[in-house]
Amino acid sequence: MTPQLNSESEYVQQRISPPFQEWAALIVPTQPLPVIESAGTTETAQPIDSATTVDALRRSARRRFIECAQAYVMRLTDLAERAGISLSRVPLLTGDPDQQPIVMTGHQPTIFHSGLTFKYEVTESFAVETNAIFAAVVIDTDAGDCGRFELPESVGDSVFDVAASARSLAAKHDPSLFLAVPMQSEDQLLQMSQVVDEQMKRLAARTSHRWMSGPGHVLREYAKLAGPDAGISMMDANLIMRWRFGIGARCLELPLSSIAAFPEVVALTSRLVCRGQSFSSEYNALLEHFRADHGIRNPANPFPDMREDGESFELPFWVVDLQRAVRHPLVLKRAGQHYQFVRDGDAVGALLDFSSADAVARVINDLLLVNIAIVPRGAMITALLRILFSDLFVHGTGGGTYDPFTDRLIQQCWHQTPTPFTVASASRYLFPDLRRQLEKMDGVAGQMRDLQFNPQRYFDSDVFSDDCRKALQGLLQQKQAAVAGLKSAHSAGESAKAVGHQIQKLTDQIKQLVSDEMQPQMQILESLSSSARRAVTSRSYPWFCFVEGTET
């Protein structure tokens, strides 16, 4: 039986911007290129200006993406089935990019948390609703441990005695490009699954969540992919396991390193290179204006400036050695009357002739022959994806913050109206009841003074128990009567000293009653460690924490 995502912990704090029902209106219908009649045949018109050139590249690039992504998904599907993982046969959301819009998203090939799964689920729903092609880019040229995840574990007897511990399915943890991170062995992953099962059982005994068996079950599925002859990387395994459990299972996916080698991408890249230092300066000026407009003081946000000096300048691309799985910022350095690509101080490739974009493209293609790719980074990633491929790009909260800068970049550098982007993100909490309880206790602690002096304001909430509320109501009635007596005595010119003492006594009794009522919660807060608080409130647990696994 295929495990299902559990329903005990639903998505909360959903952010969909603009509202989902408005997304379809953002997509401009695809306009075919003009055609000309020549010698009795109908052909696509040759580009006559920069806009037409981009349109022609876009049409070709979209077709190439569909073809390559379908092949990539089928290759991984075949690897999975050879390893004993049966993937769902739901049809991919593909089609004819000349007739259908491409709705695109993407992320690094890490183990997704719920904010990312929500983004992919919403994008898929929209693609189904609008008969669109659903595509995602795998940002495989970033560095890190794509096998890392955190799981909660029991560290005591109380329900709040939990902590989050980091683990990894990857065989090594030094910074490496995602495209080359290997998995641990099958035996190591099976052993990890047993340890995780025991941890989850201890948690389940205290939280009554039967779905705690999910992580161990999924790790055993990962172990099938780690067989000695499987030939599956950590990145591949993450994609396969997402598909296995229905996350992006209908999506066309393709790594960024593959897209960077597309002739259309190389063509746009070479034209930017030919603009030389002026593009680098223009990029920095746009960043400066964007930071000023948005009150951003950190010079690294939304992206760092390109470095420049008299003899060299940086461009927003990586030089990626695909064989060694390392990357360096792309720098162009003057060499006489020409320039040359430089990575980490060393020249790579032939001299560049800025007067010919085709000549620069040949240098980039020659580098690809020796497994060296010029890959977009930062804002240039979504700029190229939106120019060449997508009709709508779906971001999470981070991308939604920085892509307004990409809008400016596309408008300024290509004189194009950027295709639109939207935002979809949400949270899912592994301990929703404990989190709500913790929020309630934090609220009580923050309002303690008002609770003591104005408890009547909270009688309609669930802050007080029934017995406490009744006792408080009685004391408040006595205090109200005493205050009325105090006013009457003052009006008659009589001594109100005794009444004043009575009011103070009643006030102290009310404060003490509230303190006694809240004491158990305050004791929990005082004893709660920062690690336990983080474990309870984390929204970063992996997607397989929300899978109902088989009992072990």
Coordinates of C-alpha atoms in Angstrom, one line a residue:
M1 CA 0.0 0.0 0.0
T2 CA 1.3 3.5 -0.9
P3 CA 1.6 5.7 2.2
Q4 CA -0.5 8.9 2.1
L5 CA 0.2 12.3 3.4
N6 CA -1.6 12.6 6.7
S7 CA -4.4 15.1 7.4
E8 CA -3.7 15.7 11.1
S9 CA -1.5 18.7 10.4
E10 CA -2.9 20.9 7.6
Y11 CA -1.2 23.8 5.8
V12 CA -1.6 27.0 7.7
Q13 CA -0.3 30.6 7.2
Q14 CA -1.0 30.2 3.5
R15 CA 0.2 33.0 1.3
I16 CA -1.0 33.0 -2.3
S17 CA -0.3 36.3 -4.0
P18 CA -2.1 37.5 -6.0
P19 CA -5.2 35.3 -5.1
F20 CA -5.2 32.0 -6.9
Q21 CA -8.4 32.9 -8.9
E22 CA -6.5 35.8 -10.5
W23 CA -3.6 33.9 -11.8
A24 CA -5.1 32.8 -15.1
A25 CA -5.7 36.5 -16.1
L26 CA -1.9 37.1 -15.8
I27 CA -1.0 34.8 -18.7
V28 CA -0.8 36.4 -22.1
P29 CA -1.8 34.0 -24.8
T30 CA 1.2 32.7 -26.8
Q31 CA 1.5 34.6 -30.1
P32 CA 3.0 32.7 -33.0
L33 CA 5.9 34.2 -34.9
P34 CA 5.0 35.8 -38.2
V35 CA 5.3 33.6 -41.3
I36 CA 6.5 34.3 -44.8
E37 CA 5.8 32.6 -48.0
S38 CA 9.0 31.4 -49.8
A39 CA 9.2 29.2 -52.9
G40 CA 5.8 27.7 -52.2
T41 CA 6.6 26.9 -48.6
T42 CA 5.6 28.4 -45.3
E43 CA 8.5 29.2 -43.0
T44 CA 9.1 31.0 -39.8
A45 CA 10.2 34.5 -40.5
Q46 CA 13.8 35.3 -39.9
P47 CA 14.6 37.6 -36.9
I48 CA 14.8 41.2 -38.0
D49 CA 15.3 43.0 -34.6
S50 CA 16.2 42.2 -31.0
A51 CA 12.6 41.6 -29.9
T52 CA 12.0 39.2 -32.8
T53 CA 15.3 37.5 -32.1
V54 CA 14.2 36.8 -28.5
D55 CA 10.8 35.6 -29.6
A56 CA 12.5 33.1 -32.0
L57 CA 14.9 31.9 -29.3
R58 CA 12.0 31.6 -26.8
R59 CA 9.9 29.4 -29.2
S60 CA 12.8 27.1 -29.9
A61 CA 13.9 27.0 -26.2
R62 CA 10.4 26.1 -25.0
R63 CA 10.2 23.1 -27.4
R64 CA 13.7 22.0 -26.4
F65 CA 12.8 22.2 -22.7
I66 CA 9.8 20.0 -23.1
E67 CA 11.7 17.4 -25.1
C68 CA 14.7 17.3 -22.7
A69 CA 12.6 17.4 -19.5
Q70 CA 10.5 14.5 -20.7
A71 CA 13.6 12.5 -21.4
Y72 CA 15.1 13.4 -18.0
V73 CA 12.0 12.4 -16.1
M74 CA 11.8 9.1 -18.0
R75 CA 15.4 8.4 -17.3
L76 CA 14.9 8.8 -13.6
T77 CA 11.7 6.8 -13.7
D78 CA 13.6 4.0 -15.4
L79 CA 16.3 4.1 -12.7
A80 CA 13.7 4.1 -10.0
E81 CA 11.9 1.1 -11.3
R82 CA 15.2 -0.8 -11.7
A83 CA 15.9 -0.1 -8.1
G84 CA 12.4 -1.5 -7.1
I85 CA 10.6 1.9 -6.7
S86 CA 7.3 1.9 -8.5
L87 CA 6.3 5.4 -9.5
S88 CA 2.8 6.4 -10.1
R89 CA 1.8 6.4 -13.7
V90 CA -0.2 9.6 -13.6
P91 CA 0.3 11.5 -16.9
L92 CA 2.8 14.4 -16.9
L93 CA 1.3 17.8 -17.4
T94 CA 3.0 18.3 -20.8
G95 CA 1.9 19.4 -24.2
D96 CA 2.6 21.7 -27.1
P97 CA 4.3 24.9 -25.9
D98 CA 3.2 26.7 -29.0
Q99 CA -0.4 26.2 -28.0
Q100 CA -0.3 25.9 -24.2
P101 CA 1.3 28.1 -21.5
I102 CA 4.2 26.9 -19.4
V103 CA 3.7 27.4 -15.7
M104 CA 7.1 27.1 -14.1
T105 CA 8.6 26.9 -10.6
G106 CA 11.8 25.5 -9.2
H107 CA 14.1 24.9 -6.3
Q108 CA 17.4 23.3 -5.2
P109 CA 17.1 19.5 -5.1
T110 CA 17.0 19.3 -1.3
I111 CA 14.7 17.4 0.9
F112 CA 11.6 19.7 0.7
H113 CA 9.9 21.2 3.7
S114 CA 6.2 22.0 3.6
G115 CA 6.5 25.5 2.2
L116 CA 8.0 24.0 -0.9
T117 CA 5.6 21.1 -1.2
F118 CA 2.8 23.6 -1.0
K119 CA 4.3 25.7 -3.8
Y120 CA 4.5 22.6 -6.1
E121 CA 1.0 21.4 -5.2
V122 CA -0.5 24.8 -5.9
T123 CA 1.4 25.1 -9.2
E124 CA 0.2 21.7 -10.2
S125 CA -3.4 22.6 -9.4
F126 CA -3.2 25.7 -11.5
A127 CA -1.7 23.8 -14.4
V128 CA -4.5 21.3 -14.3
E129 CA -7.1 24.0 -14.1
T130 CA -5.7 25.9 -17.1
N131 CA -4.5 23.0 -19.3
A132 CA -1.0 24.4 -18.9
I133 CA 2.4 22.6 -19.0
F134 CA 3.8 22.2 -15.5
A135 CA 7.6 22.6 -15.4
A136 CA 10.2 23.0 -12.7
V137 CA 13.9 23.8 -12.8
V138 CA 16.2 21.9 -10.5
I139 CA 18.9 24.3 -9.3
D140 CA 21.7 21.7 -9.2
T141 CA 24.6 24.2 -9.5
D142 CA 24.2 25.5 -5.9
A143 CA 26.4 24.0 -3.2
G144 CA 25.5 22.2 -0.1
D145 CA 24.3 18.9 1.5
C146 CA 21.0 18.0 -0.4
G147 CA 20.6 15.0 1.9
R148 CA 20.3 17.0 5.1
F149 CA 17.1 17.1 7.1
E150 CA 16.0 17.5 10.7
L151 CA 13.8 15.2 12.8
P152 CA 12.4 15.7 16.3
E153 CA 13.4 13.3 19.1
S154 CA 12.3 12.7 22.6
V155 CA 14.7 13.9 25.3
G156 CA 12.5 13.5 28.4
D157 CA 9.2 12.5 29.9
S158 CA 7.2 15.7 29.2
V159 CA 5.4 16.4 26.0
F160 CA 7.6 19.4 25.6
D161 CA 10.8 17.5 26.1
V162 CA 11.7 17.4 22.4
A163 CA 14.6 18.5 20.4
A164 CA 15.4 18.6 16.7
S165 CA 18.5 16.7 15.5
A166 CA 20.1 17.0 12.0
R167 CA 20.8 14.0 9.9
S168 CA 21.8 13.5 6.3
L169 CA 21.3 10.8 3.7
A170 CA 24.3 12.0 1.8
A171 CA 27.6 10.1 1.9
K172 CA 29.7 13.3 2.5
H173 CA 28.9 16.6 4.0
D174 CA 31.6 18.9 2.6
P175 CA 30.3 21.7 0.4
S176 CA 29.7 20.2 -3.0
L177 CA 27.5 21.1 -5.9
F178 CA 24.1 19.4 -5.6
L179 CA 24.6 17.7 -8.9
A180 CA 27.4 15.5 -7.5
V181 CA 26.4 14.6 -3.9
P182 CA 26.4 10.9 -3.4
M183 CA 24.0 8.9 -1.2
Q184 CA 25.0 6.8 1.8
S185 CA 25.0 3.1 1.3
E186 CA 21.9 0.9 1.4
D187 CA 23.0 -0.6 4.7
Q188 CA 23.7 2.8 6.3
L189 CA 20.3 4.1 5.3
L190 CA 18.5 0.9 6.6
Q191 CA 20.4 1.3 9.9
M192 CA 19.3 5.0 10.0
S193 CA 15.7 4.0 9.4
Q194 CA 15.8 1.7 12.4
V195 CA 17.2 4.4 14.7
V196 CA 14.6 6.8 13.4
D197 CA 11.8 4.3 14.0
E198 CA 12.8 4.0 17.6
Q199 CA 12.9 7.8 18.0
M200 CA 9.5 8.2 16.4
K201 CA 7.9 5.5 18.5
R202 CA 9.0 7.3 21.7
L203 CA 7.5 10.5 20.3
A204 CA 4.3 8.7 19.2
A205 CA 3.8 7.3 22.7
R206 CA 3.7 10.8 24.1
T207 CA 1.9 12.6 21.3
S208 CA -0.5 9.8 20.1
H209 CA 0.4 10.5 16.4
R210 CA 0.4 7.3 14.5
W211 CA 1.9 9.0 11.5
M212 CA 5.3 9.1 13.3
S213 CA 6.1 5.8 11.4
G214 CA 6.3 7.8 8.1
P215 CA 10.0 8.9 8.3
G216 CA 11.4 5.4 8.9
H217 CA 9.3 4.0 6.1
V218 CA 10.5 6.7 3.6
L219 CA 14.1 6.1 4.6
R220 CA 13.7 2.5 3.7
E221 CA 12.4 3.5 0.3
Y222 CA 15.5 5.8 -0.1
A223 CA 17.7 2.7 0.8
K224 CA 16.3 0.9 -2.3
L225 CA 17.8 3.7 -4.4
A226 CA 21.2 3.3 -2.8
G227 CA 22.0 -0.1 -4.1
P228 CA 25.6 -0.6 -5.4
D229 CA 24.4 -0.8 -9.0
A230 CA 21.7 1.8 -8.9
G231 CA 23.8 4.7 -10.1
I232 CA 21.5 7.2 -8.4
S233 CA 22.8 10.5 -6.8
M234 CA 21.4 12.2 -3.8
M235 CA 19.8 14.8 -6.0
D236 CA 18.2 12.1 -8.2
A237 CA 16.9 10.2 -5.2
N238 CA 15.2 13.3 -3.8
L239 CA 13.4 13.9 -7.0
I240 CA 12.4 10.3 -7.3
M241 CA 11.1 10.1 -3.7
R242 CA 9.1 13.3 -4.2
W243 CA 7.4 11.8 -7.2
R244 CA 6.9 8.5 -5.4
F245 CA 4.8 10.3 -2.8
G246 CA 3.0 12.6 -5.2
I247 CA 4.9 15.8 -4.8
G248 CA 5.5 17.2 -8.3
A249 CA 4.7 13.7 -9.7
R250 CA 3.1 15.3 -12.8
C251 CA 5.9 17.9 -13.3
L252 CA 8.4 18.1 -16.1
E253 CA 11.8 18.7 -14.4
L254 CA 15.2 19.6 -15.7
P255 CA 18.5 20.6 -14.0
L256 CA 19.8 24.1 -14.5
S257 CA 23.1 22.7 -15.6
S258 CA 21.3 21.1 -18.6
I259 CA 19.4 24.2 -19.4
A260 CA 22.6 26.3 -19.4
A261 CA 23.8 24.2 -22.3
F262 CA 20.8 25.0 -24.5
P263 CA 21.8 26.8 -27.7
E264 CA 19.2 29.5 -26.9
V265 CA 20.6 30.1 -23.4
V266 CA 24.1 30.2 -24.8
A267 CA 22.9 32.7 -27.4
L268 CA 21.5 35.1 -24.8
T269 CA 24.5 34.6 -22.5
S270 CA 27.0 35.4 -25.3
R271 CA 25.1 38.6 -26.1
L272 CA 25.4 39.7 -22.5
V273 CA 29.1 38.9 -22.5
C274 CA 29.5 41.0 -25.6
R275 CA 28.0 44.0 -23.8
G276 CA 31.1 43.8 -21.6
Q277 CA 31.6 45.9 -18.6
S278 CA 28.6 48.1 -19.5
F279 CA 26.3 45.3 -18.5
S280 CA 28.1 44.7 -15.2
S281 CA 27.8 48.4 -14.4
E282 CA 24.2 48.5 -15.5
Y283 CA 23.4 45.5 -13.2
N284 CA 25.0 47.3 -10.2
A285 CA 23.1 50.5 -10.9
L286 CA 19.8 48.6 -11.0
L287 CA 20.7 47.0 -7.7
E288 CA 21.6 50.3 -6.1
H289 CA 18.3 51.9 -7.2
F290 CA 16.3 48.8 -6.1
R291 CA 17.9 48.9 -2.6
A292 CA 17.1 52.6 -2.3
D293 CA 13.5 52.2 -3.4
H294 CA 13.0 49.4 -0.9
G295 CA 15.0 50.7 2.0
I296 CA 17.5 47.8 1.8
R297 CA 20.7 48.5 3.6
N298 CA 22.5 45.2 3.3
P299 CA 24.6 45.3 0.2
A300 CA 24.2 41.6 -0.3
N301 CA 20.5 41.9 -0.8
P302 CA 18.7 41.1 -3.0
F303 CA 21.9 40.1 -4.7
P304 CA 25.6 41.2 -4.3
D305 CA 27.1 43.8 -6.6
M306 CA 29.3 42.6 -9.5
R307 CA 33.0 43.4 -8.8
E308 CA 34.8 45.7 -11.2
D309 CA 38.2 47.2 -11.6
G310 CA 40.2 48.6 -14.5
E311 CA 41.2 45.3 -16.0
S312 CA 38.4 42.9 -15.1
F313 CA 34.7 42.8 -14.2
E314 CA 32.3 40.1 -12.9
L315 CA 29.1 38.9 -14.5
P316 CA 26.1 37.2 -12.8
F317 CA 27.1 33.7 -13.9
W318 CA 29.1 30.8 -12.5
V319 CA 31.9 29.0 -14.2
V320 CA 30.9 25.4 -13.3
D321 CA 33.3 22.5 -13.6
L322 CA 30.8 19.7 -14.1
Q323 CA 33.3 17.0 -13.7
R324 CA 34.9 18.3 -10.5
A325 CA 31.6 19.7 -9.2
V326 CA 33.0 23.1 -8.3
R327 CA 32.0 26.6 -9.3
H328 CA 33.5 30.1 -9.3
P329 CA 32.1 33.5 -10.2
L330 CA 32.5 34.4 -13.8
V331 CA 35.1 37.1 -14.3
L332 CA 36.2 38.7 -17.6
K333 CA 39.7 39.9 -17.7
R334 CA 41.4 42.1 -20.3
A335 CA 43.9 40.3 -22.5
G336 CA 45.4 42.9 -24.9
Q337 CA 42.6 43.9 -27.2
H338 CA 40.4 41.1 -26.1
Y339 CA 39.0 39.6 -22.9
Q340 CA 39.0 36.1 -21.5
F341 CA 36.9 34.1 -19.1
V342 CA 38.5 33.7 -15.7
R343 CA 37.6 31.5 -12.8
D344 CA 39.4 31.7 -9.5
G345 CA 42.2 33.7 -11.1
D346 CA 42.8 31.2 -13.9
A347 CA 41.9 31.8 -17.6
V348 CA 39.6 29.3 -19.3
G349 CA 38.7 29.1 -22.9
A350 CA 39.9 31.0 -25.9
L351 CA 40.1 34.8 -26.2
L352 CA 36.8 36.5 -26.6
D353 CA 35.9 38.8 -29.5
F354 CA 33.2 41.1 -28.2
S355 CA 32.3 42.2 -31.8
S356 CA 30.8 38.8 -32.5
A357 CA 28.2 37.1 -30.3
D358 CA 28.5 34.0 -32.4
A359 CA 32.3 33.9 -31.7
V360 CA 31.6 34.2 -27.9
A361 CA 29.0 31.4 -28.2
R362 CA 31.5 29.1 -29.8
V363 CA 33.9 29.7 -26.9
I364 CA 31.1 28.8 -24.5
N365 CA 30.2 25.7 -26.5
D366 CA 33.9 24.6 -26.6
L367 CA 34.0 24.8 -22.8
L368 CA 31.0 22.6 -22.6
L369 CA 32.9 19.9 -24.6
V370 CA 35.3 19.7 -21.7
N371 CA 32.5 19.8 -19.0
I372 CA 32.8 23.5 -18.1
A373 CA 29.5 25.4 -18.2
I374 CA 28.7 29.1 -17.9
V375 CA 25.6 28.9 -15.7
P376 CA 23.4 31.9 -14.6
R377 CA 23.3 32.8 -11.0
G378 CA 21.2 35.0 -8.8
A379 CA 18.7 37.2 -10.6
M380 CA 20.0 35.9 -13.9
I381 CA 18.4 32.5 -13.3
T382 CA 14.8 33.6 -13.3
A383 CA 15.5 36.4 -15.8
L384 CA 16.5 33.8 -18.4
L385 CA 13.8 31.3 -17.3
R386 CA 11.1 34.0 -17.7
I387 CA 12.5 35.4 -20.9
L388 CA 12.9 32.0 -22.7
F389 CA 10.5 29.6 -21.1
S390 CA 7.7 30.5 -18.7
D391 CA 4.4 32.2 -19.1
L392 CA 4.0 32.3 -15.3
F393 CA 6.6 31.7 -12.7
V394 CA 5.6 30.6 -9.2
H395 CA 7.9 31.6 -6.4
G396 CA 8.0 31.0 -2.7
T397 CA 8.3 33.9 -0.3
G398 CA 12.0 34.4 -1.0
G399 CA 11.6 34.6 -4.8
G400 CA 8.6 36.8 -4.4
T401 CA 10.8 39.3 -2.6
Y402 CA 13.7 39.4 -5.0
D403 CA 12.0 38.9 -8.4
P404 CA 10.7 42.5 -8.6
F405 CA 14.3 43.3 -9.2
T406 CA 14.3 40.7 -12.0
D407 CA 11.4 42.6 -13.6
R408 CA 13.6 45.7 -13.7
L409 CA 16.5 43.8 -15.1
I410 CA 14.4 42.3 -17.9
Q411 CA 12.9 45.6 -18.8
Q412 CA 16.2 47.5 -18.8
C413 CA 18.4 45.0 -20.4
W414 CA 16.2 43.2 -22.9
H415 CA 13.5 45.9 -23.4
Q416 CA 10.9 43.1 -22.8
T417 CA 7.8 43.0 -20.8
P418 CA 8.6 40.3 -18.2
T419 CA 6.3 37.4 -18.0
P420 CA 4.5 37.5 -14.6
F421 CA 5.3 35.8 -11.4
T422 CA 3.2 34.8 -8.4
V423 CA 3.9 33.6 -4.9
A424 CA 2.7 30.5 -3.1
S425 CA 3.9 29.4 0.3
A426 CA 2.5 27.9 3.5
S427 CA 3.6 26.3 6.7
R428 CA 2.9 22.9 8.2
Y429 CA 3.7 22.1 11.8
L430 CA 4.5 18.6 13.1
F431 CA 3.2 19.4 16.5
P432 CA 0.2 21.7 15.9
D433 CA -1.4 21.2 19.2
L434 CA 1.8 21.8 21.2
R435 CA 2.5 24.8 19.1
R436 CA -0.9 26.3 19.8
Q437 CA -0.5 25.5 23.5
L438 CA 2.9 27.2 23.4
E439 CA 1.5 30.3 21.7
K440 CA -1.3 30.4 24.3
M441 CA 1.2 30.3 27.1
D442 CA 3.4 32.9 25.5
G443 CA 0.3 35.1 25.2
V444 CA -0.6 34.6 28.8
A445 CA 3.0 35.5 29.9
G446 CA 2.9 38.7 27.8
Q447 CA -0.5 39.7 29.2
M448 CA 0.0 38.7 32.8
R449 CA -0.3 42.2 34.3
D450 CA -3.6 42.8 32.4
L451 CA -4.9 39.4 33.4
Q452 CA -4.3 40.3 37.0
F453 CA -5.8 43.7 37.0
N454 CA -8.5 43.2 34.3
P455 CA -9.4 39.5 34.3
Q456 CA -13.0 40.3 33.2
R457 CA -11.6 41.1 29.7
Y458 CA -10.7 37.5 29.2
F459 CA -13.9 35.8 30.5
D460 CA -15.1 35.1 26.9
S461 CA -11.8 33.3 26.0
D462 CA -10.5 30.0 27.3
V463 CA -7.7 31.5 29.4
F464 CA -9.3 30.7 32.7
S465 CA -10.9 27.4 33.9
D466 CA -14.5 27.4 34.8
D467 CA -13.8 27.2 38.5
C468 CA -11.3 30.1 38.4
R469 CA -13.6 32.3 36.3
K470 CA -16.4 31.8 38.8
A471 CA -14.2 32.6 41.7
L472 CA -12.9 35.7 39.9
Q473 CA -16.4 36.8 39.1
G474 CA -17.3 36.6 42.8
L475 CA -14.3 38.6 43.9
L476 CA -14.8 41.2 41.1
Q477 CA -18.4 41.7 42.3
Q478 CA -17.2 42.2 45.9
K479 CA -14.6 44.7 44.6
Q480 CA -17.2 46.5 42.6
A481 CA -19.4 46.8 45.6
A482 CA -16.5 48.0 47.7
V483 CA -15.5 50.7 45.1
A484 CA -19.1 51.9 45.2
G485 CA -18.9 52.1 49.0
L486 CA -15.7 54.0 48.7
K487 CA -17.3 56.6 46.4
S488 CA -20.3 56.9 48.7
A489 CA -18.1 57.5 51.8
H490 CA -16.1 60.1 49.9
S491 CA -19.3 61.9 48.9
A492 CA -20.6 61.9 52.5
G493 CA -17.3 63.1 53.8
E494 CA -16.8 60.0 55.8
S495 CA -13.6 58.0 56.4
A496 CA -13.1 55.3 53.8
K497 CA -9.9 53.8 55.2
A498 CA -11.5 50.4 56.0
V499 CA -13.1 50.2 52.6
G500 CA -9.7 51.0 51.0
H501 CA -8.1 48.2 52.9
Q502 CA -10.9 45.9 51.7
I503 CA -10.4 46.9 48.1
Q504 CA -6.6 46.3 48.3
K505 CA -7.3 42.9 49.9
L506 CA -9.7 41.9 47.1
T507 CA -7.2 43.2 44.5
D508 CA -4.4 41.0 46.0
Q509 CA -6.7 38.0 46.1
I510 CA -7.6 38.5 42.5
K511 CA -3.9 38.8 41.5
Q512 CA -3.0 35.7 43.5
L513 CA -5.9 33.7 42.1
V514 CA -4.7 34.6 38.6
S515 CA -1.1 33.8 39.4
D516 CA -2.0 30.4 40.9
E517 CA -4.2 29.6 37.8
M518 CA -1.3 30.5 35.5
Q519 CA 1.5 29.0 37.5
P520 CA 1.6 25.6 35.8
Q521 CA 1.9 27.3 32.4
M522 CA 4.5 29.7 33.6
Q523 CA 6.5 26.8 35.1
I524 CA 6.4 25.0 31.7
L525 CA 7.7 28.2 30.0
E526 CA 10.4 28.7 32.5
S527 CA 11.6 25.1 32.0
L528 CA 11.3 25.1 28.2
S529 CA 14.7 25.1 26.5
S530 CA 15.3 27.1 23.4
S531 CA 15.9 23.8 21.5
A532 CA 12.6 22.5 22.6
R533 CA 10.8 25.6 21.6
R534 CA 12.5 25.5 18.2
A535 CA 11.6 21.8 17.8
V536 CA 7.9 22.5 18.5
T537 CA 7.6 25.6 16.3
S538 CA 9.7 24.5 13.4
R539 CA 8.2 24.7 9.9
S540 CA 11.2 23.1 8.3
Y541 CA 10.7 19.4 9.0
P542 CA 10.9 17.3 5.9
W543 CA 7.9 16.4 3.9
F544 CA 8.2 12.7 4.9
C545 CA 7.4 13.7 8.5
F546 CA 3.8 14.1 7.2
V547 CA 3.5 10.7 5.6
E548 CA 1.5 7.9 7.2
G549 CA 3.9 5.0 7.0
T550 CA 3.4 1.3 7.6
E551 CA 3.7 0.1 11.2
T552 CA 7.0 -1.4 12.2

